[in-house]
Amino acid sequence: MSDTIWTPSDVELARRAVRRRQRTVSLVIATVMTALVLGLLGLVLVLSPGWERFSETFLSWGDARASFAAIRDGIWLNIRLFLLCELAILPLALLIAIGRGTRSPWLAPLRVVAVVYTDVVRGIPTILLVVMLGFGVPALQLQGLTNDRIFWAGVALVISYSAYVAEVFRAGIDSVHPSQVASAQALGLGHVRTLRHVVVPQAVRRIVPPLLNDFVSLQKDTALVSAVGVFDAVFAARDYTNYNFNYTPYLVVAGFFVLMTVPLARLTDWLQARVVARERAGAR
Amino acid sequence: MTSLTKDPSQEVELAPLLEVRSLRKAYGDRVVLDDVSLTVAPGDVVCLIGSSGSGKSTLLRCLDLLETVDDGQILFEGDDITDPRVDAKRVRRRMGMVFQAYNLFPHLTVLENCVLAPRRAHGLRSKAARERALELLERFGLAEHAHKHPDRLSGGQQQRAAVVRALCTEPTLLMLDEITAALDPELVGEVLDIVRDLAARGTTMVMATHEMAFARDVATTVCFLEGGRILEQAPPDVMFTDPAHPRTRAFLRRVLG
Ligand SMILES: Nc1ncnc2c1ncn2[C@@H]1O[C@H](COP(=O)(O)OP(=O)(O)O)[C@@H](O)[C@H]1O
Ligand SMILES: [Mg+2]
């Protein structure tokens, strides 16, 4: 377009200098404010009357090291449980959400089941589901079914979370503008194809943040399997504290759980930013 | 706040309302605006014409500070608004922008769309904002739709509502980006009539348009853009009868048939 190679004018260079200065000022303000707030919080903690005793029972380096190996082995179970449950939850929840949205009179029973399922399951505290299934099903001694408590605790998590995630999916599906459905139908796509190729892909982009919320929540709730005596990270920590009367292992477990969620959060942010950059470019 | 209408007694020598100097904008390696200069005096109606992709929307977006420019300057009411220290919000409060795709807020009624900025950005009292909005809606034949949500309206009505929404803040400069491009031909007229009415009242406007007959009618200046440059800039009677640049001639031959 331009024949000559462009060099920024003095005005532009001055503007860049101003922007650089503004960035530096912002950075300084952000750093100082963060340090100030964190410093104050730390001070409140350290100056509290019980700090001495607190740091002995919660911040003991020796106990952290001693319990580390068992907790690390336990967290591996939490991770596997989380990944497998998530794989089951996503399609199940999508089915429930789509089931609720069907229009055909033949599928009325499916709609009823989907509504009842989400209403009932979301009403039951997850820990009760875990205990009921984890202890209950093995007690039935059914032929051909495993008595593995980890398995049944996992099933409980899948049941509980698929109800929540289904509602997230449904909200996402409802948020796609009706004109999109109309355009797809005008192209001759049926209800299922419209959902599959037009509505769900758009809905999924919008529900990534709330979905991540439920994922993180599930990661933590894998700790509920310790209620049925499964040797996960929390169980390992409790085991240690019961014998040594020191609560530091709980902090170690908390640290592990945080480490688990951070990569997922960063991944979702990155995915989201990529979609925005690609699809919202120059939105006007 | 400067008045919307110009006083016909002092036609001569008005300081420019907007002055664009050697504007440049690039997306990555792609130069979209290259050395664009333009002066708009109060009461001017500047029409930007040119084929799709020539940079008309980008220019308008730069003027409204919706994009940061890569070089050059934009002076609005004498202030350099491309200075990073300028508060874009305050500048935009004195400008109005209407988009091709209406961009009305679907969760608000037409009236609520119209009073949002006067109340929340200009600090107008609710009653005053409603009165002004209703008066404008009435003037442009939208009074009966004031309490409907935009999705219930036809395209022409929506676009008229979008123009009213932009007018409710009494902008000194109104920018219109191909506001009839998404409309049925039979609805184009009702929207253009509004713009014609505004032009007659002396509203300063910069608009991108494909409606050549209309541009010829209302414009004080017509700019022909190609490849991000203003190739030619002239009053409509010159531009449409005796364009200087061969590219302009080719473009006009294409669109006028
Ligand atoms: N956000 C963006 N990223 C990259 N290129 C863009 C973006 N916005 C516009 N463009 C490009 O800039 C050029 C000018 O676009 P535009 O100003 O919309 O033209 P017009 O309004 O005249 O049709 C086009 O080639 C377009 O592809
Ligand atoms: Mg455009």
XYZ file of C-alpha atoms in Angstrom, chain B residues 3-244:
242
model
C -24.722 23.489 20.220
C -25.859 20.952 17.641
C -27.007 23.555 15.171
C -24.898 26.077 13.413
C -25.845 29.668 13.236
C -26.395 30.470 9.551
C -25.352 34.100 10.099
C -21.730 33.129 10.714
C -21.125 30.659 7.878
C -17.582 31.842 7.363
C -14.360 30.809 9.055
C -15.367 28.335 11.687
C -12.513 26.654 13.500
C -12.448 22.979 12.528
C -14.337 20.652 14.847
C -12.209 17.720 13.845
C -8.834 17.604 12.236
C -7.202 14.347 11.229
C -3.500 14.533 10.400
C -1.601 11.752 8.614
C -3.434 8.992 10.401
C -1.994 5.507 10.191
C -3.447 2.272 11.464
C -2.140 -1.243 10.929
C -3.271 -4.648 12.126
C 0.002 -6.523 12.394
C 1.653 -6.132 8.981
C -1.552 -5.097 7.305
C -1.747 -1.318 6.876
C -5.424 -0.411 6.955
C -5.158 3.391 7.104
C -2.248 5.153 5.499
C -1.568 8.883 5.766
C -5.220 9.869 6.099
C -5.872 13.580 6.578
C -9.278 15.169 6.887
C -10.788 18.362 8.237
C -14.367 18.662 9.449
C -15.849 22.069 10.258
C -18.972 22.488 12.405
C -22.049 21.755 10.303
C -20.110 19.700 7.768
C -21.461 16.421 6.513
C -18.536 14.306 5.341
C -19.352 11.157 3.389
C -16.748 8.416 3.164
C -17.174 6.292 0.078
C -15.088 3.449 -1.270
C -15.307 -0.261 -1.786
C -15.645 -2.732 1.041
C -12.397 -3.131 2.953
C -11.075 0.304 1.992
C -10.865 1.356 5.646
C -14.029 3.435 6.206
C -15.099 1.644 9.374
C -11.578 1.614 10.723
C -11.301 5.373 10.215
C -14.558 5.975 12.092
C -13.470 3.629 14.869
C -10.185 5.495 15.192
C -12.051 8.815 15.412
C -14.196 7.414 18.225
C -11.036 6.136 19.962
C -12.259 2.569 19.679
C -8.871 1.775 18.123
C -5.461 3.152 19.047
C -3.789 4.720 16.055
C -0.265 3.850 15.006
C 0.692 7.297 13.848
C -0.715 10.714 13.113
C -3.045 12.836 15.160
C -6.731 13.483 15.661
C -7.680 16.926 16.932
C -11.207 17.213 18.250
C -12.420 20.637 19.335
C -8.789 21.683 19.305
C -7.494 18.904 21.607
C -5.236 16.103 20.459
C -7.367 13.131 21.455
C -4.751 10.571 20.429
C -2.641 11.613 23.408
C -2.535 8.586 25.720
C -3.194 10.892 28.688
C -6.574 11.856 27.261
C -9.553 10.197 28.917
C -11.259 8.395 26.015
C -14.532 8.264 27.936
C -14.769 12.057 28.140
C -14.018 12.417 24.430
C -16.594 9.820 23.445
C -19.236 11.570 25.507
C -19.060 14.410 23.017
C -19.313 12.063 20.025
C -22.070 9.787 18.824
C -21.617 6.596 16.828
C -24.135 4.423 15.025
C -23.059 1.036 13.708
C -24.137 -0.973 10.719
C -25.465 -3.754 12.934
C -27.542 -1.368 15.146
C -25.933 -2.787 18.316
C -28.902 -1.897 20.481
C -28.772 -3.539 23.880
C -31.232 -6.432 23.611
C -31.941 -6.632 27.338
C -33.235 -3.056 27.495
C -36.320 -1.468 25.947
C -35.845 1.199 23.283
C -36.406 3.937 25.845
C -33.995 2.348 28.310
C -31.419 2.097 25.514
C -31.860 5.816 24.940
C -31.628 7.002 28.542
C -28.719 4.746 29.556
C -25.885 7.040 28.482
C -27.548 10.358 29.389
C -28.172 9.056 32.894
C -25.099 6.925 33.570
C -22.435 8.733 31.558
C -23.720 12.314 31.527
C -25.337 12.356 34.935
C -28.699 13.590 33.704
C -31.677 13.213 36.017
C -33.962 10.328 35.130
C -36.896 12.587 34.325
C -34.929 14.911 32.081
C -33.323 11.974 30.245
C -36.693 10.325 29.654
C -38.255 13.522 28.449
C -35.499 14.190 25.965
C -35.487 10.567 24.745
C -39.262 10.497 24.337
C -39.209 13.781 22.467
C -36.607 12.449 20.023
C -38.391 9.104 19.664
C -41.583 11.006 18.955
C -39.876 13.195 16.375
C -38.561 10.163 14.525
C -41.828 8.253 14.697
C -40.802 5.727 17.336
C -42.963 6.857 20.237
C -45.210 3.799 20.085
C -42.174 1.488 20.260
C -40.495 3.178 23.220
C -41.368 0.401 25.638
C -40.611 -2.534 23.362
C -37.436 -4.549 23.312
C -35.311 -4.078 20.151
C -35.821 -7.635 18.893
C -39.530 -6.865 18.439
C -38.787 -4.046 15.971
C -38.112 -4.099 12.247
C -34.575 -3.419 11.037
C -35.461 0.102 9.993
C -37.049 0.854 13.337
C -34.072 -0.599 15.171
C -31.653 1.503 13.196
C -33.739 4.628 13.775
C -33.753 3.805 17.466
C -29.973 3.443 17.330
C -29.685 6.909 15.786
C -31.942 8.329 18.483
C -29.855 6.627 21.141
C -26.759 8.336 19.760
C -28.557 11.700 19.619
C -29.779 11.525 23.209
C -26.353 12.562 24.489
C -26.367 15.654 22.243
C -23.057 14.850 20.552
C -21.086 17.563 18.786
C -20.040 15.041 16.167
C -22.149 12.170 14.914
C -20.526 9.230 13.158
C -22.550 6.794 11.099
C -21.041 3.595 9.740
C -23.053 2.315 6.776
C -26.187 2.494 8.831
C -28.423 1.407 5.967
C -26.258 -1.428 4.668
C -28.122 -4.115 6.616
C -31.587 -2.836 5.736
C -34.245 -3.748 3.172
C -34.294 -1.203 0.347
C -37.777 -0.086 1.362
C -36.557 0.611 4.897
C -33.462 2.507 3.788
C -35.553 5.594 3.057
C -36.931 6.022 6.559
C -33.446 5.903 8.062
C -31.910 8.223 5.493
C -34.763 10.693 6.065
C -33.640 11.015 9.670
C -30.080 11.695 8.615
C -31.269 14.211 6.035
C -33.297 15.922 8.752
C -30.240 16.037 11.013
C -28.111 17.457 8.204
C -30.686 20.159 7.595
C -30.506 21.102 11.271
C -26.763 21.540 10.920
C -25.577 18.418 12.767
C -21.921 17.731 12.083
C -21.572 14.227 10.720
C -18.969 11.879 9.319
C -20.519 8.867 7.677
C -19.475 5.875 5.674
C -22.108 5.112 3.078
C -22.864 3.187 -0.082
C -25.872 5.386 -0.887
C -24.376 7.588 -3.588
C -27.541 9.529 -4.415
C -27.931 10.316 -0.755
C -24.290 11.346 -0.366
C -24.670 13.656 -3.319
C -27.701 15.188 -1.634
C -26.519 15.841 1.896
C -22.713 15.821 1.843
C -20.656 18.955 2.058
C -17.532 16.900 1.328
C -17.128 13.444 -0.159
C -13.965 11.409 0.461
C -13.063 8.473 -1.711
C -11.026 5.843 0.136
C -9.053 3.074 -1.444
C -6.532 0.780 0.183
C -6.569 2.856 3.336
C -5.836 6.170 1.635
C -8.078 9.095 0.851
C -7.473 9.241 -2.882
C -9.764 12.140 -3.515
C -11.667 14.661 -1.480
C -14.165 17.053 -3.057
C -17.614 18.628 -2.792
C -20.297 16.218 -4.054
C -21.067 18.052 -7.284
C -17.415 17.817 -8.283
C -16.901 14.283 -6.993
C -19.921 12.840 -8.774
C -19.675 14.744 -12.038
C -16.001 15.304 -12.584
C -13.816 13.164 -10.339
C -10.110 13.839 -10.750
